[in-house]
mmCIF file with all atom_site columns, C-alpha atoms in Angstrom:
data_model
loop_
_atom_site.group_PDB
_atom_site.id
_atom_site.type_symbol
_atom_site.label_atom_id
_atom_site.label_alt_id
_atom_site.label_comp_id
_atom_site.label_asym_id
_atom_site.label_entity_id
_atom_site.label_seq_id
_atom_site.pdbx_PDB_ins_code
_atom_site.Cartn_x
_atom_site.Cartn_y
_atom_site.Cartn_z
_atom_site.occupancy
_atom_site.B_iso_or_equiv
_atom_site.pdbx_formal_charge
_atom_site.auth_seq_id
_atom_site.auth_comp_id
_atom_site.auth_asym_id
_atom_site.auth_atom_id
_atom_site.pdbx_PDB_model_num
ATOM 1   C CA . MET Y 1 1   ? 90.461  58.408 156.337 1.00 0.00 ? 273 MET Y CA 1
ATOM 2   C CA . THR Y 1 2   ? 90.704  54.750 155.369 1.00 0.00 ? 274 THR Y CA 1
ATOM 3   C CA . THR Y 1 3   ? 90.170  54.693 151.625 1.00 0.00 ? 275 THR Y CA 1
ATOM 4   C CA . GLY Y 1 4   ? 91.646  51.442 150.387 1.00 0.00 ? 276 GLY Y CA 1
ATOM 5   C CA . ASP Y 1 5   ? 94.337  51.396 147.761 1.00 0.00 ? 277 ASP Y CA 1
ATOM 6   C CA . VAL Y 1 6   ? 95.192  54.978 146.722 1.00 0.00 ? 278 VAL Y CA 1
ATOM 7   C CA . LYS Y 1 7   ? 98.489  55.817 145.046 1.00 0.00 ? 279 LYS Y CA 1
ATOM 8   C CA . LEU Y 1 8   ? 99.764  58.919 143.302 1.00 0.00 ? 280 LEU Y CA 1
ATOM 9   C CA . ILE Y 1 9   ? 102.570 58.892 140.738 1.00 0.00 ? 281 ILE Y CA 1
ATOM 10  C CA . GLY Y 1 10  ? 104.427 62.182 140.531 1.00 0.00 ? 282 GLY Y CA 1
ATOM 11  C CA . SER Y 1 11  ? 107.205 64.534 141.543 1.00 0.00 ? 283 SER Y CA 1
ATOM 12  C CA . TRP Y 1 12  ? 107.456 66.919 144.495 1.00 0.00 ? 284 TRP Y CA 1
ATOM 13  C CA . ALA Y 1 13  ? 108.308 69.795 142.128 1.00 0.00 ? 285 ALA Y CA 1
ATOM 14  C CA . SER Y 1 14  ? 105.400 69.388 139.707 1.00 0.00 ? 286 SER Y CA 1
ATOM 15  C CA . VAL Y 1 15  ? 102.638 71.986 139.766 1.00 0.00 ? 287 VAL Y CA 1
ATOM 16  C CA . PHE Y 1 16  ? 100.202 69.454 138.360 1.00 0.00 ? 288 PHE Y CA 1
ATOM 17  C CA . VAL Y 1 17  ? 101.077 66.755 140.867 1.00 0.00 ? 289 VAL Y CA 1
ATOM 18  C CA . MET Y 1 18  ? 100.617 69.297 143.657 1.00 0.00 ? 290 MET Y CA 1
ATOM 19  C CA . ARG Y 1 19  ? 97.023  69.808 142.536 1.00 0.00 ? 291 ARG Y CA 1
ATOM 20  C CA . ALA Y 1 20  ? 96.209  66.169 143.184 1.00 0.00 ? 292 ALA Y CA 1
ATOM 21  C CA . ARG Y 1 21  ? 98.065  66.169 146.511 1.00 0.00 ? 293 ARG Y CA 1
ATOM 22  C CA . ILE Y 1 22  ? 96.213  69.254 147.761 1.00 0.00 ? 294 ILE Y CA 1
ATOM 23  C CA . ALA Y 1 23  ? 92.869  67.703 146.813 1.00 0.00 ? 295 ALA Y CA 1
ATOM 24  C CA . LEU Y 1 24  ? 93.754  64.497 148.657 1.00 0.00 ? 296 LEU Y CA 1
ATOM 25  C CA . ASN Y 1 25  ? 94.811  66.505 151.700 1.00 0.00 ? 297 ASN Y CA 1
ATOM 26  C CA . LEU Y 1 26  ? 91.609  68.548 151.660 1.00 0.00 ? 298 LEU Y CA 1
ATOM 27  C CA . LYS Y 1 27  ? 89.589  65.340 151.725 1.00 0.00 ? 299 LYS Y CA 1
ATOM 28  C CA . SER Y 1 28  ? 91.895  63.771 154.357 1.00 0.00 ? 300 SER Y CA 1
ATOM 29  C CA . ILE Y 1 29  ? 92.646  60.836 152.046 1.00 0.00 ? 301 ILE Y CA 1
ATOM 30  C CA . SER Y 1 30  ? 95.696  58.760 152.938 1.00 0.00 ? 302 SER Y CA 1
ATOM 31  C CA . TYR Y 1 31  ? 97.724  57.688 149.899 1.00 0.00 ? 303 TYR Y CA 1
ATOM 32  C CA . GLU Y 1 32  ? 101.077 56.327 148.806 1.00 0.00 ? 304 GLU Y CA 1
ATOM 33  C CA . PHE Y 1 33  ? 103.207 58.850 146.925 1.00 0.00 ? 305 PHE Y CA 1
ATOM 34  C CA . LEU Y 1 34  ? 105.277 57.186 144.213 1.00 0.00 ? 306 LEU Y CA 1
ATOM 35  C CA . GLN Y 1 35  ? 108.059 59.630 143.402 1.00 0.00 ? 307 GLN Y CA 1
ATOM 36  C CA . GLU Y 1 36  ? 109.313 59.661 139.813 1.00 0.00 ? 308 GLU Y CA 1
ATOM 37  C CA . THR Y 1 37  ? 113.035 60.007 139.136 1.00 0.00 ? 309 THR Y CA 1
ATOM 38  C CA . PHE Y 1 38  ? 114.081 63.137 137.256 1.00 0.00 ? 310 PHE Y CA 1
ATOM 39  C CA . GLY Y 1 39  ? 114.952 62.436 133.617 1.00 0.00 ? 311 GLY Y CA 1
ATOM 40  C CA . SER Y 1 40  ? 113.190 59.086 133.378 1.00 0.00 ? 312 SER Y CA 1
ATOM 41  C CA . LYS Y 1 41  ? 109.699 57.623 133.383 1.00 0.00 ? 313 LYS Y CA 1
ATOM 42  C CA . SER Y 1 42  ? 108.853 54.574 135.430 1.00 0.00 ? 314 SER Y CA 1
ATOM 43  C CA . GLU Y 1 43  ? 107.290 51.486 133.932 1.00 0.00 ? 315 GLU Y CA 1
ATOM 44  C CA . LEU Y 1 44  ? 104.257 52.034 136.150 1.00 0.00 ? 316 LEU Y CA 1
ATOM 45  C CA . LEU Y 1 45  ? 103.793 55.582 134.821 1.00 0.00 ? 317 LEU Y CA 1
ATOM 46  C CA . LEU Y 1 46  ? 103.998 54.473 131.183 1.00 0.00 ? 318 LEU Y CA 1
ATOM 47  C CA . LYS Y 1 47  ? 101.623 51.593 131.839 1.00 0.00 ? 319 LYS Y CA 1
ATOM 48  C CA . SER Y 1 48  ? 99.163  53.762 133.780 1.00 0.00 ? 320 SER Y CA 1
ATOM 49  C CA . ASN Y 1 49  ? 99.152  56.677 131.313 1.00 0.00 ? 321 ASN Y CA 1
ATOM 50  C CA . PRO Y 1 50  ? 99.958  55.220 127.878 1.00 0.00 ? 322 PRO Y CA 1
ATOM 51  C CA . VAL Y 1 51  ? 98.280  58.113 126.046 1.00 0.00 ? 323 VAL Y CA 1
ATOM 52  C CA . TYR Y 1 52  ? 100.165 61.135 127.460 1.00 0.00 ? 324 TYR Y CA 1
ATOM 53  C CA . LYS Y 1 53  ? 102.956 59.277 129.303 1.00 0.00 ? 325 LYS Y CA 1
ATOM 54  C CA . LYS Y 1 54  ? 103.147 61.952 131.979 1.00 0.00 ? 326 LYS Y CA 1
ATOM 55  C CA . MET Y 1 55  ? 102.350 62.578 135.624 1.00 0.00 ? 327 MET Y CA 1
ATOM 56  C CA . PRO Y 1 56  ? 100.332 62.886 137.720 1.00 0.00 ? 328 PRO Y CA 1
ATOM 57  C CA . VAL Y 1 57  ? 98.469  59.611 137.730 1.00 0.00 ? 329 VAL Y CA 1
ATOM 58  C CA . LEU Y 1 58  ? 96.107  58.716 140.543 1.00 0.00 ? 330 LEU Y CA 1
ATOM 59  C CA . ILE Y 1 59  ? 95.662  54.983 141.010 1.00 0.00 ? 331 ILE Y CA 1
ATOM 60  C CA . HIS Y 1 60  ? 92.532  54.116 142.970 1.00 0.00 ? 332 HIS Y CA 1
ATOM 61  C CA . ALA Y 1 61  ? 91.601  50.454 143.440 1.00 0.00 ? 333 ALA Y CA 1
ATOM 62  C CA . ASP Y 1 62  ? 94.081  49.584 140.656 1.00 0.00 ? 334 ASP Y CA 1
ATOM 63  C CA . LYS Y 1 63  ? 92.377  51.940 138.185 1.00 0.00 ? 335 LYS Y CA 1
ATOM 64  C CA . PRO Y 1 64  ? 94.416  54.908 136.828 1.00 0.00 ? 336 PRO Y CA 1
ATOM 65  C CA . VAL Y 1 65  ? 93.040  58.442 136.522 1.00 0.00 ? 337 VAL Y CA 1
ATOM 66  C CA . CYS Y 1 66  ? 95.144  60.937 134.512 1.00 0.00 ? 338 CYS Y CA 1
ATOM 67  C CA . GLU Y 1 67  ? 95.420  64.731 134.047 1.00 0.00 ? 339 GLU Y CA 1
ATOM 68  C CA . SER Y 1 68  ? 95.578  66.981 137.099 1.00 0.00 ? 340 SER Y CA 1
ATOM 69  C CA . ASN Y 1 69  ? 92.254  68.821 136.832 1.00 0.00 ? 341 ASN Y CA 1
ATOM 70  C CA . ILE Y 1 70  ? 90.435  65.590 136.033 1.00 0.00 ? 342 ILE Y CA 1
ATOM 71  C CA . ILE Y 1 71  ? 92.061  63.958 139.051 1.00 0.00 ? 343 ILE Y CA 1
ATOM 72  C CA . VAL Y 1 72  ? 90.932  66.814 141.312 1.00 0.00 ? 344 VAL Y CA 1
ATOM 73  C CA . GLN Y 1 73  ? 87.353  66.431 140.060 1.00 0.00 ? 345 GLN Y CA 1
ATOM 74  C CA . TYR Y 1 74  ? 87.542  62.650 140.475 1.00 0.00 ? 346 TYR Y CA 1
ATOM 75  C CA . ILE Y 1 75  ? 88.693  63.020 144.082 1.00 0.00 ? 347 ILE Y CA 1
ATOM 76  C CA . ASP Y 1 76  ? 85.860  65.426 144.840 1.00 0.00 ? 348 ASP Y CA 1
ATOM 77  C CA . GLU Y 1 77  ? 83.230  63.161 143.292 1.00 0.00 ? 349 GLU Y CA 1
ATOM 78  C CA . THR Y 1 78  ? 84.578  59.869 144.662 1.00 0.00 ? 350 THR Y CA 1
ATOM 79  C CA . TRP Y 1 79  ? 84.794  61.122 148.239 1.00 0.00 ? 351 TRP Y CA 1
ATOM 80  C CA . SER Y 1 80  ? 81.827  63.478 147.997 1.00 0.00 ? 352 SER Y CA 1
ATOM 81  C CA . SER Y 1 81  ? 80.737  62.705 151.556 1.00 0.00 ? 353 SER Y CA 1
ATOM 82  C CA . SER Y 1 82  ? 84.028  64.048 152.906 1.00 0.00 ? 354 SER Y CA 1
ATOM 83  C CA . GLU Y 1 83  ? 84.160  67.781 153.494 1.00 0.00 ? 355 GLU Y CA 1
ATOM 84  C CA . PRO Y 1 84  ? 85.018  70.204 152.067 1.00 0.00 ? 356 PRO Y CA 1
ATOM 85  C CA . SER Y 1 85  ? 83.490  70.138 148.613 1.00 0.00 ? 357 SER Y CA 1
ATOM 86  C CA . ILE Y 1 86  ? 86.142  71.124 146.082 1.00 0.00 ? 358 ILE Y CA 1
ATOM 87  C CA . LEU Y 1 87  ? 83.911  72.046 143.152 1.00 0.00 ? 359 LEU Y CA 1
ATOM 88  C CA . PRO Y 1 88  ? 81.233  74.736 143.626 1.00 0.00 ? 360 PRO Y CA 1
ATOM 89  C CA . SER Y 1 89  ? 77.752  73.399 144.328 1.00 0.00 ? 361 SER Y CA 1
ATOM 90  C CA . HIS Y 1 90  ? 75.931  75.427 141.655 1.00 0.00 ? 362 HIS Y CA 1
ATOM 91  C CA . PRO Y 1 91  ? 76.330  74.264 138.006 1.00 0.00 ? 363 PRO Y CA 1
ATOM 92  C CA . TYR Y 1 92  ? 76.994  77.817 136.765 1.00 0.00 ? 364 TYR Y CA 1
ATOM 93  C CA . ASP Y 1 93  ? 79.698  78.391 139.382 1.00 0.00 ? 365 ASP Y CA 1
ATOM 94  C CA . ARG Y 1 94  ? 81.276  75.048 138.438 1.00 0.00 ? 366 ARG Y CA 1
ATOM 95  C CA . ALA Y 1 95  ? 81.288  76.076 134.782 1.00 0.00 ? 367 ALA Y CA 1
ATOM 96  C CA . ILE Y 1 96  ? 82.952  79.420 135.626 1.00 0.00 ? 368 ILE Y CA 1
ATOM 97  C CA . ALA Y 1 97  ? 85.588  77.709 137.778 1.00 0.00 ? 369 ALA Y CA 1
ATOM 98  C CA . ARG Y 1 98  ? 86.404  75.278 134.956 1.00 0.00 ? 370 ARG Y CA 1
ATOM 99  C CA . LEU Y 1 99  ? 86.591  78.153 132.468 1.00 0.00 ? 371 LEU Y CA 1
ATOM 100 C CA . TRP Y 1 100 ? 89.134  80.049 134.558 1.00 0.00 ? 372 TRP Y CA 1
ATOM 101 C CA . ALA Y 1 101 ? 91.132  76.882 135.259 1.00 0.00 ? 373 ALA Y CA 1
ATOM 102 C CA . ALA Y 1 102 ? 91.387  76.357 131.500 1.00 0.00 ? 374 ALA Y CA 1
ATOM 103 C CA . TYR Y 1 103 ? 92.507  79.978 131.058 1.00 0.00 ? 375 TYR Y CA 1
ATOM 104 C CA . ILE Y 1 104 ? 95.228  79.479 133.682 1.00 0.00 ? 376 ILE Y CA 1
ATOM 105 C CA . ASP Y 1 105 ? 96.617  76.383 131.953 1.00 0.00 ? 377 ASP Y CA 1
ATOM 106 C CA . ASP Y 1 106 ? 96.152  77.470 128.335 1.00 0.00 ? 378 ASP Y CA 1
ATOM 107 C CA . LYS Y 1 107 ? 97.096  81.155 128.571 1.00 0.00 ? 379 LYS Y CA 1
ATOM 108 C CA . TRP Y 1 108 ? 98.532  82.377 131.857 1.00 0.00 ? 380 TRP Y CA 1
ATOM 109 C CA . PHE Y 1 109 ? 100.834 79.392 132.511 1.00 0.00 ? 381 PHE Y CA 1
ATOM 110 C CA . ILE Y 1 110 ? 102.244 79.547 128.978 1.00 0.00 ? 382 ILE Y CA 1
ATOM 111 C CA . ALA Y 1 111 ? 103.198 83.191 129.572 1.00 0.00 ? 383 ALA Y CA 1
ATOM 112 C CA . LEU Y 1 112 ? 104.764 82.364 132.950 1.00 0.00 ? 384 LEU Y CA 1
ATOM 113 C CA . ARG Y 1 113 ? 106.838 79.562 131.473 1.00 0.00 ? 385 ARG Y CA 1
ATOM 114 C CA . SER Y 1 114 ? 107.963 81.796 128.587 1.00 0.00 ? 386 SER Y CA 1
ATOM 115 C CA . ILE Y 1 115 ? 109.915 83.925 131.068 1.00 0.00 ? 387 ILE Y CA 1
ATOM 116 C CA . LEU Y 1 116 ? 112.039 80.933 132.061 1.00 0.00 ? 388 LEU Y CA 1
ATOM 117 C CA . THR Y 1 117 ? 112.595 79.830 128.467 1.00 0.00 ? 389 THR Y CA 1
ATOM 118 C CA . ALA Y 1 118 ? 113.146 83.313 126.998 1.00 0.00 ? 390 ALA Y CA 1
ATOM 119 C CA . GLN Y 1 119 ? 116.285 83.873 124.943 1.00 0.00 ? 391 GLN Y CA 1
ATOM 120 C CA . GLY Y 1 120 ? 117.257 87.487 125.516 1.00 0.00 ? 392 GLY Y CA 1
ATOM 121 C CA . GLU Y 1 121 ? 115.939 90.341 127.630 1.00 0.00 ? 393 GLU Y CA 1
ATOM 122 C CA . GLU Y 1 122 ? 113.360 91.571 125.129 1.00 0.00 ? 394 GLU Y CA 1
ATOM 123 C CA . LYS Y 1 123 ? 111.574 88.226 125.038 1.00 0.00 ? 395 LYS Y CA 1
ATOM 124 C CA . LYS Y 1 124 ? 111.748 88.020 128.821 1.00 0.00 ? 396 LYS Y CA 1
ATOM 125 C CA . LYS Y 1 125 ? 110.186 91.469 129.120 1.00 0.00 ? 397 LYS Y CA 1
ATOM 126 C CA . ALA Y 1 126 ? 107.436 90.421 126.712 1.00 0.00 ? 398 ALA Y CA 1
ATOM 127 C CA . GLY Y 1 127 ? 106.727 87.368 128.885 1.00 0.00 ? 399 GLY Y CA 1
ATOM 128 C CA . ILE Y 1 128 ? 106.600 89.520 132.023 1.00 0.00 ? 400 ILE Y CA 1
ATOM 129 C CA . ALA Y 1 129 ? 104.111 91.874 130.368 1.00 0.00 ? 401 ALA Y CA 1
ATOM 130 C CA . GLN Y 1 130 ? 101.878 88.937 129.382 1.00 0.00 ? 402 GLN Y CA 1
ATOM 131 C CA . VAL Y 1 131 ? 101.954 87.483 132.894 1.00 0.00 ? 403 VAL Y CA 1
ATOM 132 C CA . GLU Y 1 132 ? 101.118 90.837 134.462 1.00 0.00 ? 404 GLU Y CA 1
ATOM 133 C CA . GLU Y 1 133 ? 98.236  91.329 132.058 1.00 0.00 ? 405 GLU Y CA 1
ATOM 134 C CA . GLY Y 1 134 ? 96.931  87.855 132.880 1.00 0.00 ? 406 GLY Y CA 1
ATOM 135 C CA . THR Y 1 135 ? 97.361  88.398 136.622 1.00 0.00 ? 407 THR Y CA 1
ATOM 136 C CA . ASP Y 1 136 ? 95.314  91.607 136.394 1.00 0.00 ? 408 ASP Y CA 1
ATOM 137 C CA . ILE Y 1 137 ? 92.563  89.562 134.720 1.00 0.00 ? 409 ILE Y CA 1
ATOM 138 C CA . LEU Y 1 138 ? 92.768  86.927 137.461 1.00 0.00 ? 410 LEU Y CA 1
ATOM 139 C CA . GLU Y 1 139 ? 92.560  89.654 140.129 1.00 0.00 ? 411 GLU Y CA 1
ATOM 140 C CA . LYS Y 1 140 ? 89.164  90.632 138.708 1.00 0.00 ? 412 LYS Y CA 1
ATOM 141 C CA . ALA Y 1 141 ? 88.147  86.974 138.441 1.00 0.00 ? 413 ALA Y CA 1
ATOM 142 C CA . PHE Y 1 142 ? 89.001  86.474 142.109 1.00 0.00 ? 414 PHE Y CA 1
ATOM 143 C CA . ASN Y 1 143 ? 86.887  89.430 143.187 1.00 0.00 ? 415 ASN Y CA 1
ATOM 144 C CA . ASP Y 1 144 ? 83.969  88.172 141.085 1.00 0.00 ? 416 ASP Y CA 1
ATOM 145 C CA . CYS Y 1 145 ? 84.195  84.521 142.167 1.00 0.00 ? 417 CYS Y CA 1
ATOM 146 C CA . SER Y 1 146 ? 85.027  84.988 145.849 1.00 0.00 ? 418 SER Y CA 1
ATOM 147 C CA . LYS Y 1 147 ? 82.234  87.509 146.524 1.00 0.00 ? 419 LYS Y CA 1
ATOM 148 C CA . GLY Y 1 148 ? 84.290  89.040 149.332 1.00 0.00 ? 420 GLY Y CA 1
ATOM 149 C CA . LYS Y 1 149 ? 85.288  85.717 150.910 1.00 0.00 ? 421 LYS Y CA 1
ATOM 150 C CA . PRO Y 1 150 ? 88.849  84.410 151.456 1.00 0.00 ? 422 PRO Y CA 1
ATOM 151 C CA . PHE Y 1 151 ? 89.111  82.063 148.461 1.00 0.00 ? 423 PHE Y CA 1
ATOM 152 C CA . PHE Y 1 152 ? 87.910  81.759 144.863 1.00 0.00 ? 424 PHE Y CA 1
ATOM 153 C CA . ASN Y 1 153 ? 85.614  79.021 146.168 1.00 0.00 ? 425 ASN Y CA 1
ATOM 154 C CA . GLY Y 1 154 ? 84.324  81.120 149.070 1.00 0.00 ? 426 GLY Y CA 1
ATOM 155 C CA . ASP Y 1 155 ? 85.129  80.163 152.646 1.00 0.00 ? 427 ASP Y CA 1
ATOM 156 C CA . HIS Y 1 156 ? 87.568  77.368 151.826 1.00 0.00 ? 428 HIS Y CA 1
ATOM 157 C CA . ILE Y 1 157 ? 89.965  76.225 149.119 1.00 0.00 ? 429 ILE Y CA 1
ATOM 158 C CA . GLY Y 1 158 ? 88.275  74.838 146.023 1.00 0.00 ? 430 GLY Y CA 1
ATOM 159 C CA . TYR Y 1 159 ? 88.857  73.826 142.422 1.00 0.00 ? 431 TYR Y CA 1
ATOM 160 C CA . LEU Y 1 160 ? 90.002  77.188 141.065 1.00 0.00 ? 432 LEU Y CA 1
ATOM 161 C CA . ASP Y 1 161 ? 92.132  77.923 144.132 1.00 0.00 ? 433 ASP Y CA 1
ATOM 162 C CA . ILE Y 1 162 ? 93.977  74.658 143.520 1.00 0.00 ? 434 ILE Y CA 1
ATOM 163 C CA . ALA Y 1 163 ? 94.342  75.348 139.792 1.00 0.00 ? 435 ALA Y CA 1
ATOM 164 C CA . LEU Y 1 164 ? 96.097  78.694 140.361 1.00 0.00 ? 436 LEU Y CA 1
ATOM 165 C CA . GLY Y 1 165 ? 97.592  78.174 143.812 1.00 0.00 ? 437 GLY Y CA 1
ATOM 166 C CA . SER Y 1 166 ? 99.615  75.163 142.718 1.00 0.00 ? 438 SER Y CA 1
ATOM 167 C CA . PHE Y 1 167 ? 101.746 77.596 140.657 1.00 0.00 ? 439 PHE Y CA 1
ATOM 168 C CA . LEU Y 1 168 ? 102.777 79.781 143.601 1.00 0.00 ? 440 LEU Y CA 1
ATOM 169 C CA . GLY Y 1 169 ? 106.074 77.997 144.228 1.00 0.00 ? 441 GLY Y CA 1
ATOM 170 C CA . TRP Y 1 170 ? 107.126 78.382 140.601 1.00 0.00 ? 442 TRP Y CA 1
ATOM 171 C CA . TRP Y 1 171 ? 105.729 81.924 140.571 1.00 0.00 ? 443 TRP Y CA 1
ATOM 172 C CA . ARG Y 1 172 ? 108.402 82.834 143.132 1.00 0.00 ? 444 ARG Y CA 1
ATOM 173 C CA . VAL Y 1 173 ? 111.117 81.095 141.124 1.00 0.00 ? 445 VAL Y CA 1
ATOM 174 C CA . VAL Y 1 174 ? 110.155 83.090 138.031 1.00 0.00 ? 446 VAL Y CA 1
ATOM 175 C CA . GLU Y 1 175 ? 110.257 86.308 140.069 1.00 0.00 ? 447 GLU Y CA 1
ATOM 176 C CA . LEU Y 1 176 ? 113.807 85.458 141.133 1.00 0.00 ? 448 LEU Y CA 1
ATOM 177 C CA . ASP Y 1 177 ? 114.898 84.706 137.579 1.00 0.00 ? 449 ASP Y CA 1
ATOM 178 C CA . ALA Y 1 178 ? 113.263 87.830 136.165 1.00 0.00 ? 450 ALA Y CA 1
ATOM 179 C CA . ASN Y 1 179 ? 114.299 89.994 139.130 1.00 0.00 ? 451 ASN Y CA 1
ATOM 180 C CA . HIS Y 1 180 ? 110.786 91.369 138.965 1.00 0.00 ? 452 HIS Y CA 1
ATOM 181 C CA . LYS Y 1 181 ? 107.797 91.181 141.309 1.00 0.00 ? 453 LYS Y CA 1
ATOM 182 C CA . LEU Y 1 182 ? 104.935 89.518 139.462 1.00 0.00 ? 454 LEU Y CA 1
ATOM 183 C CA . LEU Y 1 183 ? 102.496 89.237 142.366 1.00 0.00 ? 455 LEU Y CA 1
ATOM 184 C CA . ASP Y 1 184 ? 102.333 92.773 143.663 1.00 0.00 ? 456 ASP Y CA 1
ATOM 185 C CA . GLU Y 1 185 ? 100.504 93.892 146.813 1.00 0.00 ? 457 GLU Y CA 1
ATOM 186 C CA . THR Y 1 186 ? 99.691  97.270 145.238 1.00 0.00 ? 458 THR Y CA 1
ATOM 187 C CA . LYS Y 1 187 ? 98.642  96.146 141.746 1.00 0.00 ? 459 LYS Y CA 1
ATOM 188 C CA . THR Y 1 188 ? 96.795  92.962 142.708 1.00 0.00 ? 460 THR Y CA 1
ATOM 189 C CA . PRO Y 1 189 ? 96.010  93.269 146.430 1.00 0.00 ? 461 PRO Y CA 1
ATOM 190 C CA . SER Y 1 190 ? 93.272  90.632 146.488 1.00 0.00 ? 462 SER Y CA 1
ATOM 191 C CA . LEU Y 1 191 ? 95.432  87.951 144.866 1.00 0.00 ? 463 LEU Y CA 1
ATOM 192 C CA . PHE Y 1 192 ? 98.383  88.902 147.059 1.00 0.00 ? 464 PHE Y CA 1
ATOM 193 C CA . LYS Y 1 193 ? 96.380  88.306 150.243 1.00 0.00 ? 465 LYS Y CA 1
ATOM 194 C CA . TRP Y 1 194 ? 94.779  85.190 148.764 1.00 0.00 ? 466 TRP Y CA 1
ATOM 195 C CA . ALA Y 1 195 ? 98.229  83.728 148.038 1.00 0.00 ? 467 ALA Y CA 1
ATOM 196 C CA . GLU Y 1 196 ? 99.251  84.131 151.682 1.00 0.00 ? 468 GLU Y CA 1
ATOM 197 C CA . ARG Y 1 197 ? 96.075  82.434 152.891 1.00 0.00 ? 469 ARG Y CA 1
ATOM 198 C CA . PHE Y 1 198 ? 96.441  79.634 150.366 1.00 0.00 ? 470 PHE Y CA 1
ATOM 199 C CA . CYS Y 1 199 ? 100.067 78.860 151.231 1.00 0.00 ? 471 CYS Y CA 1
ATOM 200 C CA . ASN Y 1 200 ? 99.327  78.815 154.968 1.00 0.00 ? 472 ASN Y CA 1
ATOM 201 C CA . ASP Y 1 201 ? 96.354  76.471 154.703 1.00 0.00 ? 473 ASP Y CA 1
ATOM 202 C CA . PRO Y 1 202 ? 97.036  73.131 156.465 1.00 0.00 ? 474 PRO Y CA 1
ATOM 203 C CA . ALA Y 1 203 ? 96.243  71.197 153.288 1.00 0.00 ? 475 ALA Y CA 1
ATOM 204 C CA . VAL Y 1 204 ? 98.829  73.189 151.313 1.00 0.00 ? 476 VAL Y CA 1
ATOM 205 C CA . LYS Y 1 205 ? 101.624 74.305 153.652 1.00 0.00 ? 477 LYS Y CA 1
ATOM 206 C CA . PRO Y 1 206 ? 103.426 70.920 153.942 1.00 0.00 ? 478 PRO Y CA 1
ATOM 207 C CA . LEU Y 1 207 ? 103.436 70.580 150.145 1.00 0.00 ? 479 LEU Y CA 1
ATOM 208 C CA . MET Y 1 208 ? 104.629 74.050 149.118 1.00 0.00 ? 480 MET Y CA 1
ATOM 209 C CA . PRO Y 1 209 ? 108.296 73.665 148.100 1.00 0.00 ? 481 PRO Y CA 1
ATOM 210 C CA . GLU Y 1 210 ? 111.005 75.958 149.426 1.00 0.00 ? 482 GLU Y CA 1
ATOM 211 C CA . THR Y 1 211 ? 111.858 78.586 146.829 1.00 0.00 ? 483 THR Y CA 1
ATOM 212 C CA . ALA Y 1 212 ? 115.625 77.955 146.986 1.00 0.00 ? 484 ALA Y CA 1
ATOM 213 C CA . LYS Y 1 213 ? 115.186 74.199 146.544 1.00 0.00 ? 485 LYS Y CA 1
ATOM 214 C CA . LEU Y 1 214 ? 112.770 74.692 143.655 1.00 0.00 ? 486 LEU Y CA 1
ATOM 215 C CA . ALA Y 1 215 ? 115.098 77.241 142.027 1.00 0.00 ? 487 ALA Y CA 1
ATOM 216 C CA . GLU Y 1 216 ? 117.919 74.675 142.055 1.00 0.00 ? 488 GLU Y CA 1
ATOM 217 C CA . TYR Y 1 217 ? 115.602 72.105 140.507 1.00 0.00 ? 489 TYR Y CA 1
ATOM 218 C CA . ALA Y 1 218 ? 114.573 74.650 137.858 1.00 0.00 ? 490 ALA Y CA 1
ATOM 219 C CA . LYS Y 1 219 ? 118.162 74.871 136.622 1.00 0.00 ? 491 LYS Y CA 1
ATOM 220 C CA . LYS Y 1 220 ? 117.902 71.238 135.499 1.00 0.00 ? 492 LYS Y CA 1
ATOM 221 C CA . LEU Y 1 221 ? 114.808 72.031 133.460 1.00 0.00 ? 493 LEU Y CA 1
ATOM 222 C CA . PHE Y 1 222 ? 115.851 75.451 132.130 1.00 0.00 ? 494 PHE Y CA 1
ATOM 223 C CA . PRO Y 1 223 ? 119.640 75.626 131.577 1.00 0.00 ? 495 PRO Y CA 1
ATOM 224 C CA . ASN Y 1 224 ? 119.442 79.274 130.491 1.00 0.00 ? 496 ASN Y CA 1
ATOM 225 C CA . LEU Y 1 225 ? 118.282 80.472 133.932 1.00 0.00 ? 497 LEU Y CA 1
ATOM 226 C CA . GLN Y 1 226 ? 120.265 83.229 135.617 1.00 0.00 ? 498 GLN Y CA 1
ATOM 227 C CA . ALA Y 1 227 ? 122.714 82.030 138.245 1.00 0.00 ? 499 ALA Y CA 1
#
């Protein structure tokens, strides 16, 4: 789709940047991807996001939009005539999707990251237990939200699918580091099947990083990772 001047500042490895890229792909929006260099912040990034000074930043018609979930909502509203709709159509369903997206970022993600930053096996085990507890909760949320359909949003990928699915690459890296399966076909069968569908969707598949490549990148961020 011809959309005018659309740019996205970010990194291939960032969960939060991936959210914006998936949303753009879903809407078939062409854009210029401005890759940030690891360990530094470009002048454009600092100028475009002076408050948080972090990616992603969507620049549309020379106006910056910051924060991944806000960007996803902006994309859905700006190109509302382009299918599919990312946010649920009913206000209550939108509120529930936003609630669970906040839970993922504020609770579940913090537990997942704690496994990579843990000093010692006991703390790592505690992080694993927290992630598994949270994943059990998200399994129930999926069954409630999807109503028997393939995605949280129903028949196609939506807001909550993007919020959780963007973590799947790092989810695998954490499993490697912990030597422990966190997304289990027996314990959370619905999420397990959802993850396969999500990763194979045409809007997602080209963006999902290879686990080995992402694991190497993770060593730069978390020096205490297992070899």
